[in-house]
PDB file of C-alpha atoms in Angstrom:
ATOM      1  CA  MET A   1     126.846 110.154  85.809  1.00 37.00           C
ATOM      2  CA  PRO A   2     127.174 113.317  87.942  1.00 38.00           C
ATOM      3  CA  VAL A   3     125.053 116.316  87.076  1.00 37.00           C
ATOM      4  CA  THR A   4     125.405 120.110  86.848  1.00 36.00           C
ATOM      5  CA  VAL A   5     122.565 121.939  88.536  1.00 39.00           C
ATOM      6  CA  GLY A   6     121.598 125.579  88.909  1.00 39.00           C
ATOM      7  CA  LEU A   7     119.595 125.825  92.093  1.00 40.00           C
ATOM      8  CA  PRO A   8     116.243 127.656  92.081  1.00 40.00           C
ATOM      9  CA  SER A   9     116.747 131.132  93.497  1.00 39.00           C
ATOM     10  CA  ALA A  10     115.147 134.545  93.715  1.00 33.00           C
ATOM     11  CA  GLY A  11     116.934 135.349  90.471  1.00 33.00           C
ATOM     12  CA  GLY A  12     115.390 132.347  88.745  1.00 36.00           C
ATOM     13  CA  ALA A  13     118.612 130.326  88.322  1.00 31.00           C
ATOM     14  CA  GLU A  14     118.040 127.631  85.739  1.00 35.00           C
ATOM     15  CA  MET A  15     118.547 123.904  86.147  1.00 36.00           C
ATOM     16  CA  LEU A  16     121.074 122.597  83.677  1.00 31.00           C
ATOM     17  CA  LEU A  17     122.216 119.090  82.871  1.00 29.00           C
ATOM     18  CA  LYS A  18     125.911 118.558  82.215  1.00 31.00           C
ATOM     19  CA  ASN A  19     128.186 115.620  82.737  1.00 29.00           C
ATOM     20  CA  GLN A  20     130.568 115.600  85.649  1.00 27.00           C
ATOM     21  CA  SER A  21     129.758 117.652  88.733  1.00 37.00           C
ATOM     22  CA  CYS A  22     127.087 119.687  90.434  1.00 37.00           C
ATOM     23  CA  ARG A  23     127.466 123.439  90.003  1.00 39.00           C
ATOM     24  CA  PHE A  24     125.510 125.948  92.071  1.00 35.00           C
ATOM     25  CA  ALA A  25     124.955 129.216  90.236  1.00 36.00           C
ATOM     26  CA  GLY A  26     123.921 132.291  92.205  1.00 32.00           C
ATOM     27  CA  PRO A  27     121.612 134.914  90.697  1.00 31.00           C
ATOM     28  CA  SER A  28     124.615 136.880  89.406  1.00 32.00           C
ATOM     29  CA  GLY A  29     126.127 133.794  87.804  1.00 32.00           C
ATOM     30  CA  LYS A  30     129.504 134.707  89.351  1.00 31.00           C
ATOM     31  CA  ASP A  31     129.734 132.543  92.436  1.00 30.00           C
ATOM     32  CA  PHE A  32     130.019 128.831  91.700  1.00 26.00           C
ATOM     33  CA  ALA A  33     130.762 125.917  93.988  1.00 38.00           C
ATOM     34  CA  GLU A  34     131.365 122.559  92.365  1.00 39.00           C
ATOM     35  CA  VAL A  35     130.703 119.400  94.325  1.00 35.00           C
ATOM     36  CA  VAL A  36     130.301 115.792  93.256  1.00 48.00           C
ATOM     37  CA  ILE A  37     126.836 114.298  93.696  1.00 54.00           C
ATOM     38  CA  LEU A  38     126.692 110.996  95.570  1.00 49.00           C
ATOM     39  CA  THR A  39     126.139 108.185  93.099  1.00 53.00           C
ATOM     40  CA  GLU A  40     124.087 105.805  95.215  1.00 83.00           C
ATOM     41  CA  SER A  41     121.036 107.822  96.225  1.00 91.00           C
ATOM     42  CA  LEU A  42     117.463 106.598  96.120  1.00 95.00           C
ATOM     43  CA  VAL A  43     114.946 109.435  95.784  1.00 96.00           C
ATOM     44  CA  ILE A  44     111.356 108.455  96.552  1.00 96.00           C
ATOM     45  CA  PHE A  45     108.476 110.771  95.689  1.00 97.00           C
ATOM     46  CA  ASP A  46     104.986 110.172  96.964  1.00 93.00           C
ATOM     47  CA  TYR A  47     102.492 110.706  94.155  1.00 94.00           C
ATOM     48  CA  SER A  48      99.018 111.582  95.421  1.00 87.00           C
ATOM     49  CA  GLY A  49      99.153 114.711  97.557  1.00 86.00           C
ATOM     50  CA  THR A  50     102.790 115.456  96.712  1.00 90.00           C
ATOM     51  CA  LEU A  51     103.627 115.253  93.004  1.00 94.00           C
ATOM     52  CA  ASN A  52      99.952 115.315  92.127  1.00 93.00           C
ATOM     53  CA  LEU A  53      97.558 117.702  93.862  1.00 87.00           C
ATOM     54  CA  GLU A  54      94.716 117.895  91.340  1.00 90.00           C
ATOM     55  CA  MET A  55      93.125 114.570  92.312  1.00 88.00           C
ATOM     56  CA  ALA A  56      92.682 115.880  95.842  1.00 85.00           C
ATOM     57  CA  VAL A  57      91.170 119.069  94.393  1.00 87.00           C
ATOM     58  CA  PHE A  58      88.810 116.906  92.304  1.00 92.00           C
ATOM     59  CA  ALA A  59      87.581 115.333  95.553  1.00 88.00           C
ATOM     60  CA  ARG A  60      86.723 118.615  97.274  1.00 89.00           C
ATOM     61  CA  PRO A  61      83.024 118.674  98.231  1.00 91.00           C
ATOM     62  CA  ASP A  62      81.869 121.203  95.617  1.00 94.00           C
ATOM     63  CA  SER A  63      83.977 119.671  92.845  1.00 95.00           C
ATOM     64  CA  LEU A  64      82.972 116.116  93.715  1.00 96.00           C
ATOM     65  CA  LEU A  65      79.267 116.921  93.677  1.00 96.00           C
ATOM     66  CA  ARG A  66      79.647 118.732  90.362  1.00 97.00           C
ATOM     67  CA  HIS A  67      81.321 115.693  88.779  1.00 97.00           C
ATOM     68  CA  LEU A  68      78.687 113.346  90.191  1.00 97.00           C
ATOM     69  CA  LYS A  69      76.107 115.475  88.400  1.00 97.00           C
ATOM     70  CA  THR A  70      77.923 115.935  85.085  1.00 97.00           C
ATOM     71  CA  SER A  71      78.781 112.221  84.848  1.00 97.00           C
ATOM     72  CA  GLY A  72      75.158 111.211  85.391  1.00 95.00           C
ATOM     73  CA  LEU A  73      75.801 109.321  88.645  1.00 95.00           C
ATOM     74  CA  PHE A  74      73.764 111.843  90.643  1.00 95.00           C
ATOM     75  CA  ALA A  75      70.669 111.279  88.515  1.00 93.00           C
ATOM     76  CA  LEU A  76      71.093 107.507  88.829  1.00 92.00           C
ATOM     77  CA  GLY A  77      71.056 107.587  92.636  1.00 91.00           C
ATOM     78  CA  LEU A  78      74.484 108.674  93.905  1.00 93.00           C
ATOM     79  CA  LYS A  79      73.069 111.944  95.187  1.00 92.00           C
ATOM     80  CA  ASN A  80      75.510 112.977  97.925  1.00 92.00           C
ATOM     81  CA  ASN A  81      79.197 113.010  98.766  1.00 93.00           C
ATOM     82  CA  ALA A  82      78.741 110.992 101.943  1.00 93.00           C
ATOM     83  CA  LEU A  83      77.520 107.965  99.987  1.00 94.00           C
ATOM     84  CA  PHE A  84      80.397 108.328  97.534  1.00 94.00           C
ATOM     85  CA  TRP A  85      82.983 108.320 100.351  1.00 92.00           C
ATOM     86  CA  LYS A  86      81.261 105.375 102.016  1.00 92.00           C
ATOM     87  CA  ILE A  87      81.854 103.379  98.822  1.00 93.00           C
ATOM     88  CA  ILE A  88      85.446 104.561  98.426  1.00 92.00           C
ATOM     89  CA  ASN A  89      86.452 103.989 102.047  1.00 90.00           C
ATOM     90  CA  SER A  90      84.804 100.580 102.321  1.00 93.00           C
ATOM     91  CA  THR A  91      86.463  99.296  99.133  1.00 94.00           C
ATOM     92  CA  TRP A  92      89.853 100.998  99.474  1.00 94.00           C
ATOM     93  CA  GLN A  93      91.707  97.850 100.571  1.00 95.00           C
ATOM     94  CA  GLU A  94      90.619  95.921  97.485  1.00 96.00           C
ATOM     95  CA  GLY A  95      90.937  98.870  95.131  1.00 96.00           C
ATOM     96  CA  SER A  96      94.454  99.806  96.197  1.00 96.00           C
ATOM     97  CA  THR A  97      95.998  96.329  96.499  1.00 97.00           C
ATOM     98  CA  THR A  98      94.590  94.497  93.478  1.00 97.00           C
ATOM     99  CA  GLY A  99      94.425  94.989  89.729  1.00 96.00           C
ATOM    100  CA  VAL A 100      90.624  95.239  89.677  1.00 96.00           C
ATOM    101  CA  GLY A 101      90.706  98.970  89.046  1.00 96.00           C
ATOM    102  CA  TYR A 102      88.674 101.997  90.010  1.00 96.00           C
ATOM    103  CA  LYS A 103      85.950 101.660  87.372  1.00 95.00           C
ATOM    104  CA  LYS A 104      85.136  98.014  88.093  1.00 95.00           C
ATOM    105  CA  ILE A 105      84.981  98.534  91.851  1.00 95.00           C
ATOM    106  CA  MET A 106      82.750 101.587  91.524  1.00 94.00           C
ATOM    107  CA  LEU A 107      80.468  99.859  89.039  1.00 94.00           C
ATOM    108  CA  ALA A 108      80.105  96.688  91.132  1.00 93.00           C
ATOM    109  CA  ASN A 109      79.185  98.659  94.239  1.00 92.00           C
ATOM    110  CA  LEU A 110      76.730 100.931  92.462  1.00 93.00           C
ATOM    111  CA  GLN A 111      75.075  97.943  90.826  1.00 91.00           C
ATOM    112  CA  ARG A 112      74.486  96.474  94.287  1.00 90.00           C
ATOM    113  CA  LEU A 113      73.182  99.776  95.641  1.00 89.00           C
ATOM    114  CA  PHE A 114      70.932 100.508  92.663  1.00 88.00           C
ATOM    115  CA  PRO A 115      69.914  97.135  91.198  1.00 86.00           C
ATOM    116  CA  ASP A 116      67.238  98.695  89.009  1.00 82.00           C
ATOM    117  CA  GLN A 117      69.965 100.560  87.112  1.00 75.00           C
ATOM    118  CA  ALA A 118      71.944  97.350  86.612  1.00 70.00           C
ATOM    119  CA  GLN A 119      69.305  95.588  84.547  1.00 71.00           C
ATOM    120  CA  PRO A 120      70.159  94.501  80.977  1.00 64.00           C
ATOM    121  CA  GLY A 121      69.306  97.166  78.451  1.00 63.00           C
ATOM    122  CA  LYS A 122      70.166  99.969  80.884  1.00 74.00           C
ATOM    123  CA  PRO A 123      73.723 101.017  80.007  1.00 88.00           C
ATOM    124  CA  GLN A 124      73.456 104.430  81.660  1.00 92.00           C
ATOM    125  CA  LEU A 125      75.200 103.335  84.863  1.00 93.00           C
ATOM    126  CA  VAL A 126      78.150 101.812  83.005  1.00 93.00           C
ATOM    127  CA  LYS A 127      78.589 104.992  80.976  1.00 94.00           C
ATOM    128  CA  ALA A 128      78.216 107.256  84.000  1.00 95.00           C
ATOM    129  CA  VAL A 129      80.889 105.350  85.954  1.00 95.00           C
ATOM    130  CA  ALA A 130      83.224 105.411  82.936  1.00 95.00           C
ATOM    131  CA  ASP A 131      82.720 109.162  82.480  1.00 97.00           C
ATOM    132  CA  PHE A 132      83.311 109.850  86.170  1.00 97.00           C
ATOM    133  CA  ALA A 133      86.487 107.708  86.243  1.00 96.00           C
ATOM    134  CA  GLU A 134      87.783 109.383  83.085  1.00 95.00           C
ATOM    135  CA  ALA A 135      87.270 112.805  84.651  1.00 96.00           C
ATOM    136  CA  TYR A 136      89.074 111.680  87.805  1.00 95.00           C
ATOM    137  CA  PHE A 137      92.111 110.206  86.043  1.00 94.00           C
ATOM    138  CA  SER A 138      92.320 113.209  83.722  1.00 93.00           C
ATOM    139  CA  LYS A 139      93.600 114.970  86.845  1.00 93.00           C
ATOM    140  CA  ALA A 140      96.546 112.559  87.155  1.00 92.00           C
ATOM    141  CA  GLU A 141      99.129 115.027  85.860  1.00 93.00           C
ATOM    142  CA  ILE A 142     102.123 115.923  88.004  1.00 96.00           C
ATOM    143  CA  ASP A 143     102.262 119.573  89.055  1.00 94.00           C
ATOM    144  CA  ALA A 144     104.392 121.391  86.459  1.00 95.00           C
ATOM    145  CA  ARG A 145     106.393 123.094  89.198  1.00 93.00           C
ATOM    146  CA  TRP A 146     108.049 119.729  89.942  1.00 95.00           C
ATOM    147  CA  ARG A 147     109.243 119.435  86.348  1.00 95.00           C
ATOM    148  CA  PRO A 148     112.707 121.073  86.724  1.00 93.00           C
ATOM    149  CA  LEU A 149     113.669 118.724  89.550  1.00 93.00           C
ATOM    150  CA  LEU A 150     112.277 115.612  87.861  1.00 95.00           C
ATOM    151  CA  LYS A 151     113.978 116.482  84.580  1.00 93.00           C
ATOM    152  CA  MET A 152     117.253 116.973  86.410  1.00 89.00           C
ATOM    153  CA  LEU A 153     116.978 113.520  87.975  1.00 91.00           C
ATOM    154  CA  SER A 154     115.787 111.651  84.894  1.00 89.00           C
ATOM    155  CA  GLY A 155     117.888 109.696  82.441  1.00 66.00           C
ATOM    156  CA  ASN A 156     121.088 109.551  84.497  1.00 68.00           C
ATOM    157  CA  ASN A 157     122.812 107.183  86.871  1.00 75.00           C
ATOM    158  CA  VAL A 158     123.290 109.618  89.736  1.00 76.00           C
ATOM    159  CA  VAL A 159     120.105 108.630  91.512  1.00 87.00           C
ATOM    160  CA  GLN A 160     117.271 106.183  91.167  1.00 93.00           C
ATOM    161  CA  VAL A 161     113.844 107.801  91.330  1.00 96.00           C
ATOM    162  CA  VAL A 162     110.835 105.919  92.642  1.00 97.00           C
ATOM    163  CA  ILE A 163     107.311 107.324  92.474  1.00 97.00           C
ATOM    164  CA  ALA A 164     105.505 105.459  95.230  1.00 96.00           C
ATOM    165  CA  THR A 165     101.762 105.512  95.629  1.00 94.00           C
ATOM    166  CA  ASP A 166      98.861 103.810  97.322  1.00 93.00           C
ATOM    167  CA  HIS A 167      96.429 104.001  94.442  1.00 95.00           C
ATOM    168  CA  TYR A 168      94.194 102.189  91.979  1.00 96.00           C
ATOM    169  CA  ALA A 169      95.531 100.085  89.105  1.00 96.00           C
ATOM    170  CA  GLU A 170      94.818 102.780  86.510  1.00 96.00           C
ATOM    171  CA  ALA A 171      97.255 105.183  88.176  1.00 96.00           C
ATOM    172  CA  THR A 172     100.408 103.449  86.893  1.00 96.00           C
ATOM    173  CA  GLY A 173      99.569 104.038  83.249  1.00 95.00           C
ATOM    174  CA  ALA A 174      98.289 107.553  83.935  1.00 95.00           C
ATOM    175  CA  ILE A 175     101.540 108.565  85.656  1.00 96.00           C
ATOM    176  CA  SER A 176     103.710 107.015  82.959  1.00 95.00           C
ATOM    177  CA  LYS A 177     101.684 108.681  80.216  1.00 94.00           C
ATOM    178  CA  HIS A 178     102.041 112.098  81.799  1.00 95.00           C
ATOM    179  CA  LEU A 179     105.792 111.784  82.405  1.00 96.00           C
ATOM    180  CA  LYS A 180     106.235 110.790  78.782  1.00 95.00           C
ATOM    181  CA  THR A 181     104.985 114.248  77.754  1.00 95.00           C
ATOM    182  CA  TRP A 182     108.038 115.598  79.632  1.00 96.00           C
ATOM    183  CA  HIS A 183     110.301 113.056  77.896  1.00 95.00           C
ATOM    184  CA  ILE A 184     110.807 111.193  81.165  1.00 96.00           C
ATOM    185  CA  HIS A 185     110.693 107.406  80.933  1.00 94.00           C
ATOM    186  CA  ALA A 186     108.909 105.567  83.733  1.00 95.00           C
ATOM    187  CA  SER A 187     107.569 102.053  84.166  1.00 94.00           C
ATOM    188  CA  GLY A 188     105.946  99.857  86.789  1.00 95.00           C
ATOM    189  CA  LEU A 189     106.178  96.140  87.425  1.00 92.00           C
ATOM    190  CA  PRO A 190     107.617  93.755  86.411  1.00 88.00           C
ATOM    191  CA  ALA A 191     110.917  95.530  85.722  1.00 79.00           C
ATOM    192  CA  VAL A 192     112.572  98.914  85.364  1.00 85.00           C
ATOM    193  CA  ARG A 193     115.547  99.790  83.178  1.00 84.00           C
ATOM    194  CA  LYS A 194     118.529 101.755  84.430  1.00 80.00           C
ATOM    195  CA  GLY A 195     117.798 105.480  84.249  1.00 81.00           C
ATOM    196  CA  GLU A 196     114.020 105.022  84.267  1.00 92.00           C
ATOM    197  CA  PHE A 197     111.718 106.150  87.035  1.00 96.00           C
ATOM    198  CA  PHE A 198     110.052 103.241  88.802  1.00 97.00           C
ATOM    199  CA  ILE A 199     106.321 103.652  89.496  1.00 97.00           C
ATOM    200  CA  ALA A 200     105.690 101.603  92.629  1.00 97.00           C
ATOM    201  CA  ASN A 201     101.899 101.328  92.848  1.00 98.00           C
ATOM    202  CA  SER A 202     100.283  99.418  95.709  1.00 97.00           C
ATOM    203  CA  ALA A 203      97.700  98.048  93.266  1.00 97.00           C
ATOM    204  CA  ASP A 204     100.502  96.408  91.249  1.00 97.00           C
ATOM    205  CA  ILE A 205     102.545  95.272  94.252  1.00 97.00           C
ATOM    206  CA  GLY A 206      99.638  94.034  96.360  1.00 97.00           C
ATOM    207  CA  PHE A 207     100.583  95.878  99.542  1.00 97.00           C
ATOM    208  CA  HIS A 208     100.447  99.434 100.856  1.00 94.00           C
ATOM    209  CA  LYS A 209     103.493 101.671 101.317  1.00 91.00           C
ATOM    210  CA  GLU A 210     103.452 101.258 105.074  1.00 88.00           C
ATOM    211  CA  SER A 211     104.076  97.508 104.767  1.00 93.00           C
ATOM    212  CA  TYR A 212     107.362  95.618 104.592  1.00 96.00           C
ATOM    213  CA  PRO A 213     106.467  93.595 101.432  1.00 97.00           C
ATOM    214  CA  PHE A 214     105.887  96.829  99.472  1.00 97.00           C
ATOM    215  CA  TRP A 215     109.426  98.103 100.003  1.00 96.00           C
ATOM    216  CA  GLU A 216     110.969  94.651  99.798  1.00 97.00           C
ATOM    217  CA  THR A 217     109.411  94.355  96.322  1.00 96.00           C
ATOM    218  CA  VAL A 218     110.821  97.768  95.352  1.00 96.00           C
ATOM    219  CA  LYS A 219     114.286  96.729  96.557  1.00 95.00           C
ATOM    220  CA  ASN A 220     114.160  93.435  94.642  1.00 94.00           C
ATOM    221  CA  ILE A 221     113.091  95.202  91.448  1.00 94.00           C
ATOM    222  CA  LEU A 222     115.840  97.827  91.645  1.00 92.00           C
ATOM    223  CA  LYS A 223     118.620  95.334  92.568  1.00 88.00           C
ATOM    224  CA  GLU A 224     120.921  98.120  93.806  1.00 88.00           C
ATOM    225  CA  LYS A 225     122.414  99.326  97.078  1.00 90.00           C
ATOM    226  CA  TYR A 226     122.123 102.990  98.022  1.00 92.00           C
ATOM    227  CA  ALA A 227     124.186 105.196 100.315  1.00 90.00           C
ATOM    228  CA  ARG A 228     121.111 107.149 101.327  1.00 92.00           C
ATOM    229  CA  VAL A 229     117.368 107.366 100.824  1.00 95.00           C
ATOM    230  CA  ILE A 230     115.525 110.663 100.325  1.00 95.00           C
ATOM    231  CA  LEU A 231     111.751 110.616 100.815  1.00 95.00           C
ATOM    232  CA  ILE A 232     109.290 113.360  99.833  1.00 94.00           C
ATOM    233  CA  ASP A 233     105.801 112.525 101.090  1.00 89.00           C
ATOM    234  CA  ASP A 234     102.697 114.162 102.532  1.00 84.00           C
ATOM    235  CA  PHE A 235     101.672 110.870 104.233  1.00 81.00           C
ATOM    236  CA  GLY A 236      98.022 111.697 103.507  1.00 71.00           C
ATOM    237  CA  THR A 237      98.024 115.241 104.923  1.00 70.00           C
ATOM    238  CA  ASN A 238      96.923 116.823 101.643  1.00 59.00           C
ATOM    239  CA  GLU A 239      94.014 114.459 100.961  1.00 57.00           C
ATOM    240  CA  GLN A 240      90.398 115.492 101.565  1.00 49.00           C
ATOM    241  CA  GLN A 241      89.231 115.086 105.158  1.00 54.00           C
ATOM    242  CA  ALA A 242      86.315 112.857 104.112  1.00 52.00           C
ATOM    243  CA  ASP A 243      88.885 110.402 102.797  1.00 52.00           C
ATOM    244  CA  ALA A 244      89.681 107.859 105.521  1.00 50.00           C
ATOM    245  CA  TYR A 245      93.291 107.907 104.308  1.00 55.00           C
ATOM    246  CA  ALA A 246      93.617 111.463 105.701  1.00 50.00           C
ATOM    247  CA  GLN A 247      92.746 110.689 109.326  1.00 59.00           C
ATOM    248  CA  GLU A 248      95.351 112.338 111.559  1.00 65.00           C
ATOM    249  CA  TYR A 249      96.223 109.284 113.631  1.00 55.00           C
ATOM    250  CA  LEU A 250      96.808 107.301 110.427  1.00 71.00           C
ATOM    251  CA  ILE A 251      99.080 110.020 109.033  1.00 73.00           C
ATOM    252  CA  ASP A 252     101.329 109.921 112.094  1.00 76.00           C
ATOM    253  CA  SER A 253     101.409 106.136 112.140  1.00 80.00           C
ATOM    254  CA  ARG A 254     102.040 105.955 108.390  1.00 79.00           C
ATOM    255  CA  ARG A 255     104.986 108.334 108.650  1.00 84.00           C
ATOM    256  CA  ARG A 256     106.649 106.393 111.467  1.00 87.00           C
ATOM    257  CA  LYS A 257     106.122 103.036 109.797  1.00 89.00           C
ATOM    258  CA  THR A 258     107.351 104.202 106.410  1.00 90.00           C
ATOM    259  CA  LEU A 259     110.571 105.729 107.718  1.00 90.00           C
ATOM    260  CA  ASP A 260     111.305 102.667 109.836  1.00 93.00           C
ATOM    261  CA  LEU A 261     110.659 100.338 106.914  1.00 94.00           C
ATOM    262  CA  LEU A 262     112.872 102.290 104.522  1.00 96.00           C
ATOM    263  CA  GLU A 263     115.785 102.178 106.948  1.00 95.00           C
ATOM    264  CA  ARG A 264     115.319  98.453 107.543  1.00 95.00           C
ATOM    265  CA  VAL A 265     114.813  97.410 103.936  1.00 96.00           C
ATOM    266  CA  PHE A 266     117.492  99.565 102.303  1.00 96.00           C
ATOM    267  CA  ALA A 267     119.925  99.542 105.255  1.00 94.00           C
ATOM    268  CA  ALA A 268     120.659 103.229 104.640  1.00 94.00           C
ATOM    269  CA  PRO A 269     119.955 106.541 106.402  1.00 93.00           C
ATOM    270  CA  VAL A 270     116.685 108.196 105.403  1.00 94.00           C
ATOM    271  CA  LYS A 271     116.143 111.938 104.974  1.00 94.00           C
ATOM    272  CA  CYS A 272     112.459 112.824 104.957  1.00 92.00           C
ATOM    273  CA  PHE A 273     110.834 115.972 103.569  1.00 90.00           C
ATOM    274  CA  SER A 274     107.219 116.155 104.762  1.00 83.00           C
ATOM    275  CA  PHE A 275     105.226 117.871 102.028  1.00 83.00           C
ATOM    276  CA  ALA A 276     102.472 119.548 104.053  1.00 77.00           C
ATOM    277  CA  ALA A 277     100.872 121.816 101.471  1.00 67.00           C
ATOM    278  CA  GLN A 278      98.389 123.159 104.002  1.00 63.00           C
ATOM    279  CA  ASP A 279     101.153 124.994 105.852  1.00 54.00           C
ATOM    280  CA  GLN A 280     102.327 127.290 103.037  1.00 61.00           C
ATOM    281  CA  ALA A 281     101.823 128.201  99.393  1.00 83.00           C
ATOM    282  CA  ILE A 282     102.333 125.299  97.011  1.00 84.00           C
ATOM    283  CA  ALA A 283     104.736 127.168  94.711  1.00 86.00           C
ATOM    284  CA  GLU A 284     106.911 128.197  97.649  1.00 87.00           C
ATOM    285  CA  LEU A 285     106.892 124.713  99.143  1.00 87.00           C
ATOM    286  CA  ILE A 286     107.883 123.020  95.863  1.00 92.00           C
ATOM    287  CA  LEU A 287     110.656 125.552  95.274  1.00 91.00           C
ATOM    288  CA  GLN A 288     111.968 125.118  98.809  1.00 90.00           C
ATOM    289  CA  THR A 289     111.847 121.322  98.573  1.00 91.00           C
ATOM    290  CA  THR A 290     113.549 121.334  95.174  1.00 92.00           C
ATOM    291  CA  GLY A 291     116.414 123.428  96.500  1.00 91.00           C
ATOM    292  CA  SER A 292     116.824 121.321  99.620  1.00 91.00           C
ATOM    293  CA  ILE A 293     116.900 118.043  97.702  1.00 91.00           C
ATOM    294  CA  THR A 294     119.356 119.373  95.144  1.00 88.00           C
ATOM    295  CA  ARG A 295     121.728 120.591  97.853  1.00 87.00           C
ATOM    296  CA  LEU A 296     121.405 117.309  99.707  1.00 87.00           C
ATOM    297  CA  LEU A 297     122.243 115.275  96.610  1.00 84.00           C
ATOM    298  CA  ALA A 298     125.219 117.536  95.985  1.00 80.00           C
ATOM    299  CA  GLY A 299     126.589 116.870  99.426  1.00 74.00           C
ATOM    300  CA  GLU A 300     125.656 120.110 101.143  1.00 52.00           C
ATOM    301  CA  LYS A 301     123.934 120.017 104.485  1.00 50.00           C
ATOM    302  CA  SER A 302     120.209 120.614 104.030  1.00 46.00           C
ATOM    303  CA  THR A 303     118.915 123.819 105.559  1.00 44.00           C
ATOM    304  CA  LYS A 304     115.399 122.461 105.964  1.00 43.00           C
TER     305      LYS A 304
END
């Protein structure tokens, strides 16, 4: 089902959904160019650091310490950010490739670190971990400035959207819940219906995005062939520096591996938009990326 789109512009051109072609409306509304959108495009959005930026903000040093205090974890022994990141980085493999979940992993590690707080009749640690995790996942919303593009892509057969993430098990439900507030249907494993967004979470799939089995699973779930793949990803650039995931050499390696894997698995050319929010204002970057993707889907040569 082709789509009519008004590209973002200085004049605030509005995105519109119609039924047959893609129409570019200039600020004056006078100059239109109709082109047919390719019908076999796979659009893959990274979640953490691209669609969602608030979780990275949550993990900034001042914010993180504040939440450790307000949750009660600070008073129970988790008194500095360095210890928090030591727990996160040392348990990331298990947390991001299994269904154990963020809360259980945090609780198990803190119980080992502070055995006195883990004694029966002392529920403070359990509550503090639950409160901290709730505060963290309350930041799971997608930046509202992505909404016009996501709404344009949802509920049609022009493209298949995948939201891919290396994350904890709780993230799948949090993403789906937020998209539902925008009337966008999304689901994770075991299946996705035509027109739905597919949430491909490493915790559900059992492998990270830079691995072949991750994308092979995505391909097998979607059961479609695509003429092209469009990827929007920060590759870890926008995460906090204390997070091992954000190490520069890993970012470069992750980018190369991911692009190579996508080409191999989907046997299609890949166009990558690196979402490096540190390089320019977020609003400008989202607007620029939205315009570039829309033009690319409509068959115009991207200017980015």
